[in-house]
Structure formats: structure tokens, C-alpha cells
mmCIF file of C-alpha atoms in Angstrom:
data_model
loop_
_atom_site.group_PDB
_atom_site.id
_atom_site.type_symbol
_atom_site.label_atom_id
_atom_site.label_comp_id
_atom_site.label_asym_id
_atom_site.label_seq_id
_atom_site.Cartn_x
_atom_site.Cartn_y
_atom_site.Cartn_z
ATOM 1 C CA GLY C 1 -4.014 -17.263 -0.269
ATOM 2 C CA GLN C 2 -1.239 -15.004 0.839
ATOM 3 C CA GLN C 3 0.820 -15.925 3.842
ATOM 4 C CA VAL C 4 2.342 -13.641 6.380
ATOM 5 C CA MET C 5 4.468 -14.710 9.276
ATOM 6 C CA GLN C 6 4.389 -12.908 12.560
ATOM 7 C CA ILE C 7 6.919 -12.987 15.344
ATOM 8 C CA PRO C 8 7.026 -13.496 18.183
ATOM 9 C CA GLN C 9 4.104 -15.796 18.812
ATOM 10 C CA TYR C 10 3.939 -14.782 22.461
ATOM 11 C CA GLN C 11 5.370 -11.893 24.430
ATOM 12 C CA HIS C 12 5.238 -11.309 28.164
ATOM 13 C CA VAL C 13 6.306 -7.874 29.314
ATOM 14 C CA GLN C 14 6.343 -5.995 32.568
ATOM 15 C CA GLU C 15 4.007 -3.039 32.583
ATOM 16 C CA GLY C 16 5.929 -0.034 31.341
ATOM 17 C CA GLU C 17 8.205 -2.008 29.046
ATOM 18 C CA ASP C 18 8.076 -1.664 25.303
ATOM 19 C CA PHE C 19 6.704 -4.278 22.913
ATOM 20 C CA THR C 20 7.220 -4.941 19.222
ATOM 21 C CA THR C 21 5.654 -7.436 16.853
ATOM 22 C CA TYR C 22 6.883 -8.051 13.327
ATOM 23 C CA CYS C 23 5.087 -9.194 10.241
ATOM 24 C CA ASN C 24 6.907 -10.604 7.210
ATOM 25 C CA SER C 25 5.766 -11.547 3.745
ATOM 26 C CA SER C 26 7.651 -13.262 0.947
ATOM 27 C CA THR C 27 5.824 -11.152 -1.602
ATOM 28 C CA THR C 28 5.427 -7.424 -2.041
ATOM 29 C CA LEU C 29 2.277 -6.158 -0.406
ATOM 30 C CA SER C 30 -0.035 -3.458 -1.675
ATOM 31 C CA ASN C 31 -0.988 -2.609 1.863
ATOM 32 C CA ILE C 32 -1.046 -4.058 5.343
ATOM 33 C CA GLN C 33 -3.490 -3.695 8.168
ATOM 34 C CA TRP C 34 -3.154 -4.213 11.878
ATOM 35 C CA TYR C 35 -5.854 -5.490 14.212
ATOM 36 C CA LYS C 36 -6.121 -6.039 17.941
ATOM 37 C CA GLN C 37 -8.180 -8.814 19.452
ATOM 38 C CA ARG C 38 -8.839 -8.784 23.156
ATOM 39 C CA PRO C 39 -9.276 -12.147 24.886
ATOM 40 C CA GLY C 40 -12.740 -13.442 24.042
ATOM 41 C CA GLY C 41 -13.347 -10.563 21.670
ATOM 42 C CA HIS C 42 -13.285 -9.893 17.977
ATOM 43 C CA PRO C 43 -10.617 -8.166 15.875
ATOM 44 C CA VAL C 44 -10.690 -4.401 15.942
ATOM 45 C CA PHE C 45 -9.103 -2.417 13.148
ATOM 46 C CA LEU C 46 -6.134 -0.331 14.226
ATOM 47 C CA ILE C 47 -4.548 1.028 11.071
ATOM 48 C CA GLN C 48 -3.729 0.519 7.435
ATOM 49 C CA LEU C 49 -0.333 1.204 5.863
ATOM 50 C CA VAL C 50 -0.028 1.731 2.142
ATOM 51 C CA LYS C 51 3.137 3.599 1.272
ATOM 52 C CA SER C 52 6.665 2.246 1.225
ATOM 53 C CA GLY C 53 8.503 3.252 4.389
ATOM 54 C CA GLU C 54 5.343 4.668 5.920
ATOM 55 C CA VAL C 55 5.304 5.355 9.650
ATOM 56 C CA LYS C 56 2.110 6.104 11.521
ATOM 57 C CA LYS C 57 1.558 6.789 15.178
ATOM 58 C CA GLN C 58 -1.444 6.359 17.419
ATOM 59 C CA LYS C 59 -0.575 7.595 20.896
ATOM 60 C CA ARG C 60 1.814 4.925 22.224
ATOM 61 C CA LEU C 61 1.536 2.743 19.105
ATOM 62 C CA THR C 62 3.920 3.161 16.167
ATOM 63 C CA PHE C 63 3.332 1.307 12.922
ATOM 64 C CA GLN C 64 5.908 0.925 10.182
ATOM 65 C CA PHE C 65 5.764 -0.409 6.648
ATOM 66 C CA GLY C 66 9.058 -1.567 5.210
ATOM 67 C CA GLU C 67 10.726 0.106 2.261
ATOM 68 C CA ALA C 68 10.263 -3.021 0.167
ATOM 69 C CA LYS C 69 6.645 -3.372 1.368
ATOM 70 C CA LYS C 70 7.335 -6.897 2.512
ATOM 71 C CA ASN C 71 7.399 -6.347 6.232
ATOM 72 C CA SER C 72 5.767 -4.280 8.899
ATOM 73 C CA SER C 73 6.028 -3.712 12.604
ATOM 74 C CA LEU C 74 3.908 -2.522 15.469
ATOM 75 C CA HIS C 75 5.672 -1.003 18.444
ATOM 76 C CA ILE C 76 4.016 -0.140 21.728
ATOM 77 C CA THR C 77 5.849 2.212 24.053
ATOM 78 C CA ALA C 78 5.446 1.815 27.807
ATOM 79 C CA THR C 79 2.861 -0.948 27.753
ATOM 80 C CA GLN C 80 -0.193 -0.824 29.960
ATOM 81 C CA THR C 81 -2.468 -3.619 31.128
ATOM 82 C CA THR C 82 -5.069 -2.397 28.663
ATOM 83 C CA ASP C 83 -2.712 -3.365 25.838
ATOM 84 C CA VAL C 84 -3.270 -7.057 26.582
ATOM 85 C CA GLY C 85 -4.520 -9.011 23.583
ATOM 86 C CA THR C 86 -3.427 -10.543 20.333
ATOM 87 C CA TYR C 87 -2.133 -8.300 17.604
ATOM 88 C CA PHE C 88 -2.599 -9.440 14.044
ATOM 89 C CA CYS C 89 -1.323 -8.079 10.812
ATOM 90 C CA ALA C 90 -3.521 -8.739 7.815
ATOM 91 C CA VAL C 91 -3.098 -8.446 4.091
ATOM 92 C CA GLY C 92 -5.490 -8.363 1.209
ATOM 93 C CA ALA C 93 -8.090 -6.050 -0.214
ATOM 94 C CA ASN C 94 -11.365 -7.005 1.393
ATOM 95 C CA ASN C 95 -10.881 -10.703 2.019
ATOM 96 C CA LEU C 96 -8.131 -10.549 4.561
ATOM 97 C CA PHE C 97 -5.424 -13.062 5.252
ATOM 98 C CA PHE C 98 -4.290 -12.755 8.797
ATOM 99 C CA GLY C 99 -0.856 -13.253 10.205
ATOM 100 C CA THR C 100 -0.328 -15.792 12.929
ATOM 101 C CA GLY C 101 -0.676 -13.124 15.598
ATOM 102 C CA THR C 102 1.348 -12.111 18.623
ATOM 103 C CA ARG C 103 -0.262 -12.635 21.995
ATOM 104 C CA LEU C 104 0.784 -9.904 24.407
ATOM 105 C CA THR C 105 0.610 -10.356 28.143
ATOM 106 C CA VAL C 106 1.349 -7.381 30.352
ATOM 107 C CA ILE C 107 2.364 -8.138 33.910
ATOM 108 C CA PRO C 108 1.292 -5.376 36.311
ATOM 109 C CA GLY S 1 -19.382 4.068 12.993
ATOM 110 C CA ALA S 2 -20.103 0.833 11.207
ATOM 111 C CA VAL S 3 -21.544 -1.852 13.447
ATOM 112 C CA VAL S 4 -21.795 -5.525 12.643
ATOM 113 C CA SER S 5 -23.811 -7.868 14.812
ATOM 114 C CA GLN S 6 -23.886 -11.634 14.990
ATOM 115 C CA HIS S 7 -26.465 -13.991 16.380
ATOM 116 C CA PRO S 8 -26.260 -16.154 18.335
ATOM 117 C CA SER S 9 -23.172 -15.296 20.348
ATOM 118 C CA ARG S 10 -22.891 -18.851 21.632
ATOM 119 C CA VAL S 11 -24.460 -22.090 20.553
ATOM 120 C CA ILE S 12 -24.115 -25.641 21.757
ATOM 121 C CA CYS S 13 -25.536 -28.374 19.595
ATOM 122 C CA LYS S 14 -25.484 -32.119 19.209
ATOM 123 C CA SER S 15 -23.424 -33.793 16.553
ATOM 124 C CA GLY S 16 -25.348 -34.156 13.307
ATOM 125 C CA THR S 17 -27.517 -31.099 13.711
ATOM 126 C CA SER S 18 -27.342 -27.918 11.663
ATOM 127 C CA VAL S 19 -26.646 -24.492 13.067
ATOM 128 C CA LYS S 20 -27.407 -21.148 11.466
ATOM 129 C CA ILE S 21 -25.375 -18.052 12.291
ATOM 130 C CA GLU S 22 -26.554 -14.598 11.272
ATOM 131 C CA CYS S 23 -24.372 -11.624 10.460
ATOM 132 C CA ARG S 24 -25.974 -8.204 10.134
ATOM 133 C CA SER S 25 -24.644 -4.804 9.206
ATOM 134 C CA LEU S 26 -26.676 -2.527 11.439
ATOM 135 C CA ASP S 27 -26.151 0.958 10.112
ATOM 136 C CA PHE S 28 -24.790 0.404 6.644
ATOM 137 C CA GLN S 29 -25.265 -1.807 3.643
ATOM 138 C CA ALA S 30 -22.831 -4.523 2.707
ATOM 139 C CA THR S 31 -22.943 -6.171 -0.684
ATOM 140 C CA THR S 32 -20.037 -8.293 0.448
ATOM 141 C CA MET S 33 -19.384 -9.927 3.775
ATOM 142 C CA PHE S 34 -16.687 -12.317 4.869
ATOM 143 C CA TRP S 35 -16.781 -15.356 7.108
ATOM 144 C CA TYR S 36 -13.800 -16.405 9.190
ATOM 145 C CA ARG S 37 -13.134 -19.275 11.539
ATOM 146 C CA GLN S 38 -10.802 -19.099 14.484
ATOM 147 C CA PHE S 39 -9.693 -22.095 16.532
ATOM 148 C CA PRO S 40 -8.499 -21.510 20.086
ATOM 149 C CA LYS S 41 -5.274 -19.537 20.251
ATOM 150 C CA LYS S 42 -5.022 -19.547 16.481
ATOM 151 C CA SER S 43 -5.342 -16.937 13.805
ATOM 152 C CA LEU S 44 -8.431 -16.122 11.807
ATOM 153 C CA MET S 45 -8.845 -18.168 8.673
ATOM 154 C CA LEU S 46 -10.954 -16.832 5.844
ATOM 155 C CA MET S 47 -13.638 -19.337 4.912
ATOM 156 C CA ALA S 48 -15.661 -17.603 2.263
ATOM 157 C CA THR S 49 -16.805 -14.384 0.709
ATOM 158 C CA SER S 50 -20.529 -13.810 0.856
ATOM 159 C CA ASN S 51 -21.958 -11.907 -2.091
ATOM 160 C CA GLU S 52 -25.394 -10.323 -2.028
ATOM 161 C CA GLY S 53 -27.592 -11.800 -4.706
ATOM 162 C CA SER S 54 -25.075 -14.345 -5.934
ATOM 163 C CA LYS S 55 -23.172 -17.424 -4.849
ATOM 164 C CA ALA S 56 -20.556 -17.263 -2.176
ATOM 165 C CA THR S 57 -16.899 -17.733 -3.010
ATOM 166 C CA TYR S 58 -15.201 -20.347 -0.883
ATOM 167 C CA GLU S 59 -11.543 -20.577 0.044
ATOM 168 C CA GLN S 60 -9.613 -23.673 -0.820
ATOM 169 C CA GLY S 61 -10.345 -26.531 1.525
ATOM 170 C CA VAL S 62 -13.690 -25.181 2.742
ATOM 171 C CA GLU S 63 -16.608 -27.443 1.851
ATOM 172 C CA LYS S 64 -19.359 -25.371 0.323
ATOM 173 C CA ASP S 65 -21.966 -28.063 0.936
ATOM 174 C CA LYS S 66 -21.124 -28.153 4.602
ATOM 175 C CA PHE S 67 -20.915 -24.410 5.170
ATOM 176 C CA LEU S 68 -23.904 -22.930 3.409
ATOM 177 C CA ILE S 69 -23.839 -19.195 2.927
ATOM 178 C CA ASN S 70 -26.803 -17.062 1.986
ATOM 179 C CA HIS S 71 -26.613 -13.313 1.463
ATOM 180 C CA ALA S 72 -30.254 -12.521 0.879
ATOM 181 C CA SER S 73 -30.204 -8.803 1.577
ATOM 182 C CA LEU S 74 -27.779 -5.908 1.767
ATOM 183 C CA THR S 75 -27.615 -6.187 5.544
ATOM 184 C CA LEU S 76 -27.764 -9.903 6.258
ATOM 185 C CA SER S 77 -25.565 -12.876 5.556
ATOM 186 C CA THR S 78 -26.106 -16.279 7.109
ATOM 187 C CA LEU S 79 -23.729 -19.178 7.591
ATOM 188 C CA THR S 80 -25.249 -22.588 8.171
ATOM 189 C CA VAL S 81 -23.023 -25.339 9.462
ATOM 190 C CA THR S 82 -24.733 -28.492 8.276
ATOM 191 C CA SER S 83 -24.422 -31.848 10.007
ATOM 192 C CA ALA S 84 -22.081 -30.355 12.552
ATOM 193 C CA HIS S 85 -19.369 -32.485 14.123
ATOM 194 C CA PRO S 86 -17.135 -31.830 17.128
ATOM 195 C CA GLU S 87 -14.284 -30.760 14.849
ATOM 196 C CA ASP S 88 -16.495 -27.904 13.630
ATOM 197 C CA SER S 89 -16.422 -26.403 17.101
ATOM 198 C CA SER S 90 -14.828 -23.022 16.664
ATOM 199 C CA PHE S 91 -15.277 -19.273 16.832
ATOM 200 C CA TYR S 92 -17.003 -18.021 13.691
ATOM 201 C CA ILE S 93 -16.635 -14.332 12.879
ATOM 202 C CA CYS S 94 -18.070 -12.298 10.054
ATOM 203 C CA SER S 95 -16.889 -8.981 8.719
ATOM 204 C CA ALA S 96 -18.047 -6.321 6.312
ATOM 205 C CA PRO S 97 -16.077 -3.583 4.604
ATOM 206 C CA GLY S 98 -16.699 -0.002 5.603
ATOM 207 C CA THR S 99 -18.512 2.259 3.201
ATOM 208 C CA GLN S 100 -16.162 5.231 3.482
ATOM 209 C CA ASN S 101 -12.985 3.181 3.473
ATOM 210 C CA THR S 102 -13.639 -0.189 1.925
ATOM 211 C CA ASP S 103 -10.219 -1.423 3.003
ATOM 212 C CA THR S 104 -11.339 -1.262 6.622
ATOM 213 C CA GLN S 105 -13.120 -4.349 7.850
ATOM 214 C CA TYR S 106 -15.669 -4.211 10.646
ATOM 215 C CA PHE S 107 -15.969 -7.460 12.495
ATOM 216 C CA GLY S 108 -18.951 -8.924 14.230
ATOM 217 C CA PRO S 109 -18.590 -10.047 17.843
ATOM 218 C CA GLY S 110 -18.318 -13.674 16.772
ATOM 219 C CA THR S 111 -20.261 -16.856 17.455
ATOM 220 C CA ARG S 112 -18.761 -19.596 19.547
ATOM 221 C CA LEU S 113 -19.987 -22.953 18.336
ATOM 222 C CA THR S 114 -19.581 -26.059 20.451
ATOM 223 C CA VAL S 115 -20.625 -29.370 18.948
ATOM 224 C CA LEU S 116 -21.045 -32.177 21.430
#
């Protein structure tokens, strides 16, 4: 299956600081999805990006899809304790291949 | 919205026994469901695609005789871990595509399996 690398693996931030996770693929992607998994929970769909260079925003979250459609990023502005969890990118049509994930810890 | 349930949420069993996990789409029909496995602090790994009325499609490295999948109806898929061993202990999660946007996956709450 497809492989996507995510960095960083872990990120500890002070509440109020920004956070970014990056997802990289060696192949061109048709689309990319982002999921959030709270500790002990299951993945919850956040967004799907399809177009080259696409930027989407959800309140404090900004998602970008690279021009070459090989990378993507998720940026959280002014993190809150409720942002704690692991953020995964995922590629594929229905059967998803997940990135390695970035575990975010927010220190109050 | 689309809701997927799983049962049981947790199961502890002895080595050598078989465990059945159910995945149900509660308010929509799913001709296809997906089974994932997640080890602690690791990513989700796709195990197989469950197809209603036909055989499941397994990912490379997943033993189909060990992980039996049955998709008997449009709302139910089951995963049976046969002759479970401690190394099978993991978090098993199913998902189903949405009906309005089939690219969106709705995940069940997961089943934590512990094999003693």
C-alpha cells in the first residue's frame, strides 16, 4: 500500500502556542484526509483536500495541500488543551493508509 | 450523521480461543467496511476490506484464515480472531464510508483485545 510519512512524531507545546504537522508522500496523491484521534478514542474525520495548492480552514485549524500534491500540512493556531490527541493524515479512496501520526500534547 | 458501533468495546480472552468483533452501521447501509488494527502508540494499519455478499479482501501480510471476516448484511460486518495469541492483542477498529461523501470514513469506537 501507499506510504506517507508524518513529522514530527511527537510535539509538546505550551497552551496558546501554534502547532504544525506535516505529511509527505513520494507519489502524487489524488487526495488527502486528516483525522484526529483522542487518547483512547477512535479517529474522527477532520477534512479532505483534493485540489493542488488547496487551503482550507476550520476555526483555528488550517489545512494545506501542496502544489505537487505530494505533501500536506495541518496547522493549529493558539492551541488549547482540547486539541490534545494524535493527528493522522490518510490517503486512499475508501481503504485508507494512515500516516505515522503526530501526537500533540498541550501543556496548560 | 453516520454512526458506526462496535461490540464488544473490550475483551480479554485466553490464548487459543476465538474472539468475534461486530461492526454495525447504525443509520446507514454499508456494502463495504474496513478493518484496521492499531498497536499502542502506533498508526492504524488496514487489515482487510469487508464486502457485503462476497469474500473479504486482505492486505498483504494479514492471514485470512486467522482473521475471518463476514459481511452478512448491509449493516453488519464481523471480524473473528481465531486461535488468538498474545501478539494479537491490539485495538481493532472498523470503518464504513459515508453515503453522501464516500471519501469520508466513519470509524467505530474500536475494540480493545487482550489475549492472556
